[in-house]
XYZ file of C-alpha atoms in Angstrom:
578
model
C 5.526 18.778 45.273
C 1.785 19.138 44.733
C 0.583 22.554 45.846
C -3.153 23.335 45.857
C -4.223 26.938 45.548
C -7.439 28.911 45.885
C -8.132 31.508 43.237
C -9.774 34.794 44.233
C -12.310 35.011 41.421
C -12.452 38.006 39.128
C -15.799 38.234 37.353
C -14.993 40.175 34.200
C -17.355 41.910 31.787
C -17.392 39.011 29.337
C -18.202 36.443 32.051
C -14.627 35.158 32.403
C -13.284 33.813 35.662
C -9.588 34.340 36.002
C -6.481 34.889 38.030
C -3.030 36.083 37.011
C 0.491 35.849 38.444
C 0.201 32.496 40.200
C 3.754 31.418 41.047
C 4.855 28.045 39.709
C 8.232 26.801 40.920
C 10.289 24.105 39.141
C 9.191 20.751 40.535
C 5.828 22.044 41.791
C 2.455 20.751 40.617
C -0.495 23.078 41.089
C -4.025 21.799 41.660
C -6.984 23.764 40.342
C -10.738 23.021 40.494
C -12.746 24.660 37.681
C -15.387 27.105 38.902
C -17.949 27.234 36.105
C -21.055 25.053 36.219
C -21.515 25.327 32.439
C -19.350 24.274 29.475
C -16.353 26.621 29.157
C -12.839 26.806 27.826
C -10.179 26.581 30.522
C -7.004 28.351 29.371
C -3.704 28.101 31.236
C -0.878 30.369 30.111
C 2.723 31.157 31.009
C 5.256 33.471 29.383
C 8.122 31.894 31.299
C 7.633 28.113 31.149
C 6.340 25.312 28.969
C 3.423 24.017 30.979
C 1.468 20.790 30.820
C -1.721 19.740 32.559
C -3.790 16.689 33.393
C -7.520 16.390 34.083
C -8.810 14.290 36.993
C -12.449 13.307 37.446
C -13.405 11.928 40.866
C -9.721 11.394 41.606
C -8.959 9.435 38.413
C -6.720 10.866 35.705
C -8.665 11.070 32.453
C -6.182 12.777 30.157
C -2.833 14.511 30.062
C -2.250 17.404 27.686
C 0.862 19.130 26.381
C -0.198 20.938 23.200
C 2.386 23.667 23.696
C 6.090 23.287 22.957
C 7.448 26.750 23.626
C 8.061 28.778 26.739
C 5.271 31.230 25.882
C 2.985 28.309 26.599
C -0.792 28.031 26.316
C -2.925 24.981 27.106
C -6.644 24.936 26.297
C -9.213 22.435 27.484
C -12.934 22.498 26.732
C -14.560 21.662 30.036
C -18.090 20.195 30.225
C -19.040 19.649 33.884
C -21.554 17.081 35.092
C -23.460 17.392 38.347
C -22.099 15.365 41.224
C -18.637 14.924 39.698
C -15.426 16.336 41.152
C -13.047 17.897 38.633
C -9.437 18.855 39.148
C -6.632 20.118 36.927
C -2.991 19.556 37.803
C -0.472 21.918 36.235
C 3.323 21.750 36.113
C 6.277 23.234 34.234
C 7.733 20.750 31.755
C 10.609 23.039 30.792
C 11.890 26.603 31.076
C 14.584 28.895 29.701
C 17.823 28.399 31.637
C 17.866 31.966 33.003
C 14.289 31.724 34.397
C 13.361 29.853 37.552
C 9.947 30.502 39.205
C 7.262 31.155 36.571
C 4.027 33.113 36.582
C 0.927 31.472 35.179
C -2.633 32.632 34.594
C -5.840 30.600 34.471
C -9.099 31.707 32.880
C -12.488 30.143 32.190
C -14.398 31.592 29.236
C -17.198 30.757 26.823
C -15.020 31.383 23.770
C -11.333 31.600 22.923
C -9.672 33.875 20.411
C -6.990 32.951 17.896
C -3.392 33.589 18.913
C -1.631 36.416 17.156
C 0.922 34.800 14.864
C 1.959 38.093 13.258
C 5.560 39.295 13.421
C 7.650 41.722 11.409
C 9.995 40.652 8.632
C 12.921 41.852 10.754
C 11.842 39.569 13.622
C 11.630 36.558 11.322
C 15.071 37.270 9.828
C 16.565 37.748 13.302
C 15.135 34.407 14.468
C 16.545 32.667 11.385
C 19.995 34.119 12.053
C 19.839 33.043 15.693
C 18.716 29.599 14.487
C 21.794 29.357 12.252
C 24.124 30.547 15.026
C 22.791 27.823 17.319
C 23.434 25.135 14.703
C 26.919 26.399 13.848
C 28.021 26.525 17.479
C 26.342 23.400 18.840
C 25.287 20.934 16.127
C 28.086 18.478 15.306
C 25.899 16.942 12.581
C 25.527 20.153 10.582
C 28.055 19.325 7.849
C 27.827 15.532 7.833
C 25.495 15.234 4.838
C 25.772 18.790 3.473
C 28.811 20.858 2.449
C 29.358 24.386 3.769
C 28.494 25.686 0.313
C 25.170 23.824 0.367
C 24.374 25.106 3.857
C 25.256 28.679 2.824
C 23.021 28.424 -0.242
C 20.176 26.994 1.803
C 20.310 29.833 4.323
C 20.557 32.493 1.628
C 17.308 31.255 0.135
C 15.763 30.776 3.600
C 16.525 34.390 4.565
C 14.701 35.637 1.472
C 11.697 33.478 2.374
C 11.804 34.576 6.024
C 11.793 38.248 5.000
C 8.657 37.672 2.914
C 6.817 35.552 5.523
C 3.390 36.948 6.441
C 2.778 35.010 9.656
C 4.260 32.409 11.991
C 3.071 29.537 9.770
C 4.999 30.917 6.786
C 8.135 31.274 8.881
C 7.717 27.843 10.462
C 7.722 26.305 6.981
C 11.070 27.999 6.304
C 12.572 26.794 9.587
C 11.260 23.245 9.152
C 12.770 23.010 5.675
C 16.196 24.088 6.947
C 15.948 21.652 9.885
C 15.240 18.724 7.577
C 17.970 19.733 5.143
C 20.640 18.875 7.743
C 19.706 15.177 7.817
C 19.159 13.910 11.374
C 16.172 12.025 12.748
C 16.922 13.557 16.164
C 16.352 17.082 14.874
C 13.364 18.901 16.269
C 11.707 22.244 15.423
C 8.183 23.113 16.484
C 5.761 25.980 16.984
C 5.483 27.395 20.503
C 1.811 26.365 20.602
C -0.382 23.934 18.717
C -1.220 25.104 15.195
C -4.957 24.986 15.911
C -4.534 27.717 18.549
C -3.706 30.176 15.754
C -6.870 29.241 13.860
C -10.436 30.296 14.549
C -12.451 27.782 16.565
C -14.913 26.960 13.797
C -16.115 23.618 12.356
C -13.716 23.698 9.428
C -11.394 20.750 10.014
C -10.853 17.790 7.701
C -13.705 15.220 8.112
C -11.577 12.135 7.319
C -8.209 10.681 8.309
C -5.578 9.353 5.928
C -2.826 6.728 5.831
C 0.053 6.532 3.372
C 0.578 2.983 2.118
C 3.473 2.863 -0.338
C 2.643 6.251 -1.819
C -1.131 5.803 -1.912
C -3.345 7.764 0.477
C -6.119 5.589 1.887
C -9.200 6.739 3.773
C -8.600 5.603 7.380
C -11.862 6.410 9.218
C -14.817 4.150 9.920
C -18.432 5.224 9.454
C -17.594 7.898 6.886
C -19.407 8.494 3.606
C -16.200 7.537 1.785
C -15.518 3.769 2.070
C -12.767 2.657 4.439
C -9.486 2.095 2.512
C -10.726 3.988 -0.552
C -7.786 5.626 -2.327
C -7.879 9.408 -2.031
C -6.925 11.061 -5.328
C -7.264 14.698 -4.260
C -8.725 17.004 -1.597
C -9.886 20.450 -2.706
C -7.947 19.941 -5.920
C -4.652 19.077 -4.193
C -3.317 15.725 -5.503
C -2.365 12.996 -3.034
C 1.277 13.031 -4.157
C 1.514 16.747 -3.416
C 0.041 16.236 0.057
C 2.603 13.509 0.782
C 5.460 15.708 -0.440
C 4.376 18.799 1.499
C 3.807 16.811 4.700
C 7.250 15.210 4.483
C 9.116 18.496 5.052
C 8.049 18.552 8.726
C 9.591 15.158 9.611
C 13.289 14.426 9.689
C 15.539 11.454 8.951
C 19.206 10.533 9.062
C 20.798 11.407 5.736
C 18.423 11.076 2.803
C 16.107 8.333 4.060
C 12.584 8.978 2.747
C 9.952 6.406 3.901
C 9.468 7.769 7.436
C 9.205 11.371 6.294
C 6.467 10.487 3.832
C 4.356 8.434 6.244
C 4.791 10.133 9.631
C 2.637 13.155 8.860
C -0.487 11.102 8.350
C 0.039 9.264 11.625
C 1.290 12.192 13.731
C 0.614 15.474 11.953
C -2.995 15.450 10.825
C -3.955 17.571 13.827
C -1.655 20.443 12.901
C 0.521 20.079 9.802
C -2.472 19.656 7.480
C -3.800 23.054 8.500
C -0.411 24.763 8.329
C -0.094 23.632 4.714
C -3.667 23.728 3.458
C -5.710 25.781 5.925
C -9.226 25.039 7.183
C -12.328 24.967 4.984
C -16.072 24.980 5.413
C -16.345 22.337 2.698
C -13.980 19.612 1.485
C -14.283 18.370 -2.097
C -12.765 14.894 -2.121
C -12.066 12.725 -5.158
C -11.448 9.051 -4.477
C -11.190 5.700 -6.231
C -13.161 2.642 -5.180
C -13.687 -0.663 -7.029
C -11.995 0.730 -10.116
C -14.230 3.780 -10.348
C -13.615 7.434 -9.519
C -16.080 9.228 -7.245
C -16.488 12.808 -6.027
C -17.996 13.800 -2.712
C -18.283 17.077 -0.812
C -18.172 16.875 2.983
C -18.576 19.706 5.514
C -15.721 20.557 7.865
C -15.915 19.378 11.464
C -14.825 20.848 14.805
C -11.298 20.408 16.116
C -12.558 18.262 18.995
C -14.456 16.051 16.536
C -11.351 15.658 14.398
C -9.246 14.762 17.434
C -11.697 11.938 18.176
C -11.609 10.884 14.529
C -7.801 10.740 14.573
C -7.731 8.827 17.862
C -10.181 6.215 16.511
C -8.733 5.755 13.008
C -8.860 2.201 11.703
C -5.104 1.599 11.310
C -4.524 2.549 14.937
C -6.009 -0.801 15.964
C -3.183 -2.649 14.204
C -0.588 -0.226 15.547
C -1.825 -0.757 19.101
C -1.727 -4.515 18.595
C 1.827 -4.275 17.283
C 2.946 -2.063 20.179
C 1.014 -3.848 22.932
C 4.168 -5.057 24.701
C 7.623 -3.505 24.882
C 9.142 -6.912 24.294
C 7.931 -10.465 23.767
C 9.116 -13.883 22.612
C 6.676 -16.023 20.613
C 6.668 -19.215 18.583
C 5.589 -18.565 14.994
C 5.941 -21.978 13.368
C 8.070 -25.085 13.205
C 11.629 -24.120 14.176
C 10.786 -20.377 14.059
C 10.603 -17.988 17.023
C 10.225 -14.233 17.075
C 11.835 -11.749 19.488
C 9.834 -8.514 19.288
C 11.198 -5.306 20.828
C 9.089 -2.161 20.383
C 11.278 0.294 22.270
C 14.415 0.618 24.372
C 12.851 3.173 26.699
C 11.644 0.815 29.436
C 14.871 1.063 31.478
C 17.269 3.930 32.173
C 20.443 1.849 32.494
C 22.057 -1.260 33.944
C 21.111 -0.358 37.515
C 17.424 -0.137 36.650
C 15.406 -3.183 37.881
C 13.720 -3.230 34.456
C 17.122 -3.912 32.871
C 17.710 -6.883 35.151
C 14.232 -8.198 34.377
C 14.973 -7.910 30.648
C 18.268 -9.771 31.097
C 16.439 -12.647 32.764
C 13.934 -12.626 29.891
C 16.757 -12.950 27.339
C 18.344 -15.811 29.299
C 14.998 -17.613 29.299
C 14.742 -17.009 25.546
C 18.095 -18.741 25.083
C 16.924 -21.646 27.255
C 14.009 -22.181 24.865
C 16.071 -21.795 21.685
C 18.659 -24.296 22.883
C 16.199 -26.779 24.354
C 14.098 -26.914 21.168
C 17.120 -26.691 18.841
C 15.583 -23.720 17.017
C 17.119 -22.948 13.651
C 15.404 -19.630 12.773
C 15.011 -16.505 14.896
C 13.237 -13.341 13.783
C 14.261 -10.050 15.411
C 11.231 -7.770 15.019
C 12.132 -4.107 15.597
C 9.148 -2.510 13.837
C 7.974 0.637 15.558
C 11.063 0.792 17.788
C 12.179 4.440 17.930
C 15.063 3.798 20.339
C 15.951 4.587 23.942
C 18.694 3.349 26.282
C 21.920 2.137 24.681
C 22.567 -0.502 27.342
C 19.407 -2.341 26.238
C 20.274 -2.693 22.558
C 23.820 -3.701 23.519
C 22.391 -6.429 25.742
C 20.283 -7.800 22.888
C 23.181 -7.874 20.439
C 25.416 -9.703 22.916
C 23.094 -12.727 22.427
C 23.296 -12.538 18.622
C 27.005 -12.121 17.864
C 30.190 -14.077 18.345
C 32.463 -11.014 18.082
C 33.187 -8.271 20.615
C 31.737 -4.865 19.697
C 31.482 -1.264 20.909
C 28.722 1.285 20.977
C 30.752 3.276 18.463
C 34.136 3.518 16.813
C 34.220 7.033 18.242
C 31.859 9.871 19.136
C 32.356 13.600 19.639
C 30.737 16.986 20.299
C 31.856 20.468 19.284
C 31.966 21.675 22.901
C 31.878 20.620 26.543
C 30.442 23.891 27.803
C 26.999 24.794 26.470
C 27.035 27.698 23.976
C 24.278 30.351 23.755
C 22.969 29.352 27.173
C 20.667 32.390 27.362
C 18.419 30.615 24.827
C 18.858 27.098 26.241
C 15.758 25.217 27.380
C 15.980 23.061 30.504
C 13.945 20.104 29.246
C 12.063 17.308 31.068
C 15.011 14.994 30.342
C 17.312 17.212 32.412
C 14.751 17.931 35.123
C 14.070 14.211 35.635
C 17.790 13.724 36.283
C 18.065 16.627 38.727
C 19.737 19.001 36.246
C 18.188 22.447 36.620
C 20.663 24.756 34.839
C 23.579 24.945 32.404
C 26.118 24.191 35.155
C 24.696 20.712 35.636
C 24.837 20.086 31.876
C 28.412 21.350 31.655
C 29.487 19.068 34.516
C 27.984 16.101 32.676
C 29.673 17.067 29.386
C 33.106 17.476 30.955
C 32.877 13.988 32.443
C 31.853 12.292 29.205
C 33.704 14.382 26.600
C 36.949 15.498 28.267
C 39.426 15.203 25.375
C 39.744 18.022 22.838
C 41.444 17.183 19.544
C 41.331 19.711 16.704
C 38.178 21.404 17.935
C 36.244 18.225 18.781
C 35.574 16.805 22.244
C 35.722 13.006 22.131
C 33.782 10.485 24.169
C 35.898 9.191 27.066
C 37.424 5.747 26.446
C 36.096 4.394 29.739
C 32.547 5.174 28.570
C 32.901 3.279 25.293
C 34.126 -0.091 26.512
C 34.480 -3.256 24.476
C 31.361 -5.403 24.940
C 31.843 -9.157 24.892
C 29.335 -11.659 23.495
C 27.180 -13.496 25.968
C 28.356 -16.959 26.968
C 25.398 -18.281 24.975
C 24.624 -16.802 21.580
C 22.162 -17.800 18.869
C 23.961 -19.511 15.962
C 21.097 -20.274 13.598
C 19.602 -18.159 10.818
C 18.533 -14.636 11.783
C 15.834 -12.556 10.100
C 15.679 -8.845 10.869
C 12.266 -7.229 10.513
C 12.388 -3.415 10.342
C 10.237 -0.513 9.194
C 10.512 3.213 8.582
C 9.971 4.060 12.276
C 13.121 2.263 13.474
C 15.469 4.942 14.826
C 18.258 5.822 17.235
C 19.239 2.896 19.488
C 17.002 0.552 17.467
C 18.545 1.475 14.103
C 21.962 1.224 15.786
C 21.130 -2.366 16.774
C 19.818 -3.026 13.262
C 23.105 -1.856 11.737
C 25.085 -4.192 14.019
C 22.824 -7.123 13.142
C 23.118 -6.496 9.415
C 26.851 -5.830 9.667
C 28.019 -8.743 11.810
C 25.484 -11.578 11.548
C 23.949 -13.723 8.816
C 20.648 -11.844 9.121
C 18.319 -11.485 6.161
C 16.693 -8.039 6.349
C 13.009 -7.681 5.508
C 10.962 -4.488 5.603
C 11.359 -0.793 4.817
C 14.338 1.512 5.084
C 14.873 2.730 8.637
C 14.764 6.422 9.544
C 17.966 5.964 11.564
C 21.301 5.826 9.740
C 23.366 2.681 9.175
C 26.897 4.088 9.506
C 26.500 7.161 11.716
C 24.049 9.434 13.452
C 23.724 12.290 15.915
C 22.493 11.026 19.277
C 23.223 10.517 22.990
C 22.253 13.975 24.312
C 19.572 16.347 22.947
C 19.654 20.106 23.551
C 16.732 22.436 22.868
C 16.864 26.192 22.262
C 14.167 28.848 21.857
C 14.168 31.577 19.207
C 13.824 35.056 20.733
C 10.905 36.538 18.788
C 8.573 33.767 17.632
C 9.208 31.397 20.555
C 9.728 28.521 18.096
C 11.802 25.779 19.724
C 14.532 23.875 17.929
C 16.612 20.972 19.142
C 19.082 18.316 18.069
C 21.349 15.686 19.547
C 24.810 17.158 19.975
C 26.961 13.983 19.792
C 28.051 12.662 16.412
C 28.387 8.880 16.599
C 30.417 6.813 14.138
C 28.862 3.412 14.598
C 30.671 0.099 14.817
C 29.453 -1.084 11.412
C 31.125 -2.654 8.386
C 31.214 -1.020 4.971
C 28.822 -3.108 2.864
C 28.367 -2.890 -0.923
C 24.558 -2.731 -0.675
C 24.523 -0.063 2.047
C 24.829 3.591 1.075
C 26.589 5.981 3.441
C 23.821 8.540 3.707
C 20.790 6.288 4.138
C 19.014 4.096 6.661
C 19.237 0.329 6.809
C 18.249 -1.265 3.488
C 16.465 -4.576 3.132
C 17.815 -7.574 1.214
C 15.186 -9.721 -0.462
C 16.211 -13.315 -1.130
C 14.230 -16.246 -2.414
C 14.029 -19.638 -0.817
C 13.754 -18.460 2.784
C 13.180 -21.330 5.235
C 9.983 -19.729 6.585
C 6.418 -20.211 5.434
C 4.725 -17.800 3.023
C 2.152 -16.752 5.619
C 5.007 -15.274 7.594
C 5.721 -12.728 4.883
C 2.089 -11.577 5.066
C 2.208 -11.388 8.850
C 5.330 -9.236 8.755
C 3.665 -6.454 6.829
C 0.440 -5.976 8.792
């Protein structure tokens, strides 16, 4: 429900307009029209909900913002009004702690904003770490899959020492992120309650270039910069490129010990926050780079956060990424006797009853019509960039590629079917979108899907893991599977089935999702009591329906097999790695 409200203005001594204690109910969207006629910061804050907002100009949505992740949520927007334009903010609660329902929010307009206080005591950091461990031990069925109890104990012993010596929330976040990644699940999640930049002074001290990791080399990724586009960055302020890659990788998580995604994701997703957590902000950046076989040094001044956001959003490689991800799925002819089925995500339908699922099924039938009519011998399955989604969609695809029946998994289980530590449980957008507003709704769902307890594990109900038969028409020619380091969850599950039970030749980089097993199906998120840091993970451990293969390690993502003499043209290999 959209609920407009009128704010009684309070003109404060520092020229701030504001109002406190506006009630925001779950499901409500508040509408607010900024008051100031001059450029100001609009700050929206709640201690009881994770809020998000969108900006409308003359009735058209311009942007949506969700910088905050925690319940003690703050959103900031620099507002520059133009005469004759109508501005409106819409505000809603994306999530809240299970025990809280209506939330109080405040809205202020001010010329400046101050840095958030990220200072806590050593005792608070240690308490949060212990709560963090309790959550994992009671709820995370993937905790001991890749690590022994002894390894986990050793990790936490060291982490507690580091937590006790942490000086601020950034120091502690590094400790928590390291422990999160140590477990080995690409569905793990741990994040600050608010964007890292909110803890930093609003000064022009942000990095003036963007970067991209290409096979361990950092390339300059911004146009119209003093450093040539694609120049190799050797160091920034004396920090070598390899060290930057390594330190970035600790904030991104993979199944088992897969590495490629962890080492590339930070430069595509984390330049707006992780760079400053690790290396801080600077008035000047001394950059050493290599170009045309020669080494050069340049010193560039820092830029504002808003300027860096624009730089990141316009980086050169993003053009290729957008081209790659332009359609969720497509079917194209790539040469004589070669077609490509591209699927960039399995998030476009919620299940078999969704009209989008039926539309996709028709699309796949039409694909088979073409393959059979033209007697196509080679089919490429392109999953690059596919981070997963609905299981019914990947199952549908595989039914056209296999001649054997298969299941979603050999078996799957949780450690509970009633949510533990519910006082710290976050009711996330996933639950809210499905009408689940508290722990009781989650428990009802769990009891339906995981009713059987055997030796402390609750197993997925047999009627939910049915045998799936091949389609009446399946492709019987040569398959080529094209994957990259972003392939995860349902997409990596499909990739493992393709590699396991077809003649597919795999080309690309190791997937972030595991080949044999993973934690998935249902994510839970909890909030730590002192810092407000949120941590989440998928609670269901899935043993996938995949063969043991000699070239496939247990604790890694899908590996590629490179063979010579492929019946596809050489230009295809180049096209695959754009």
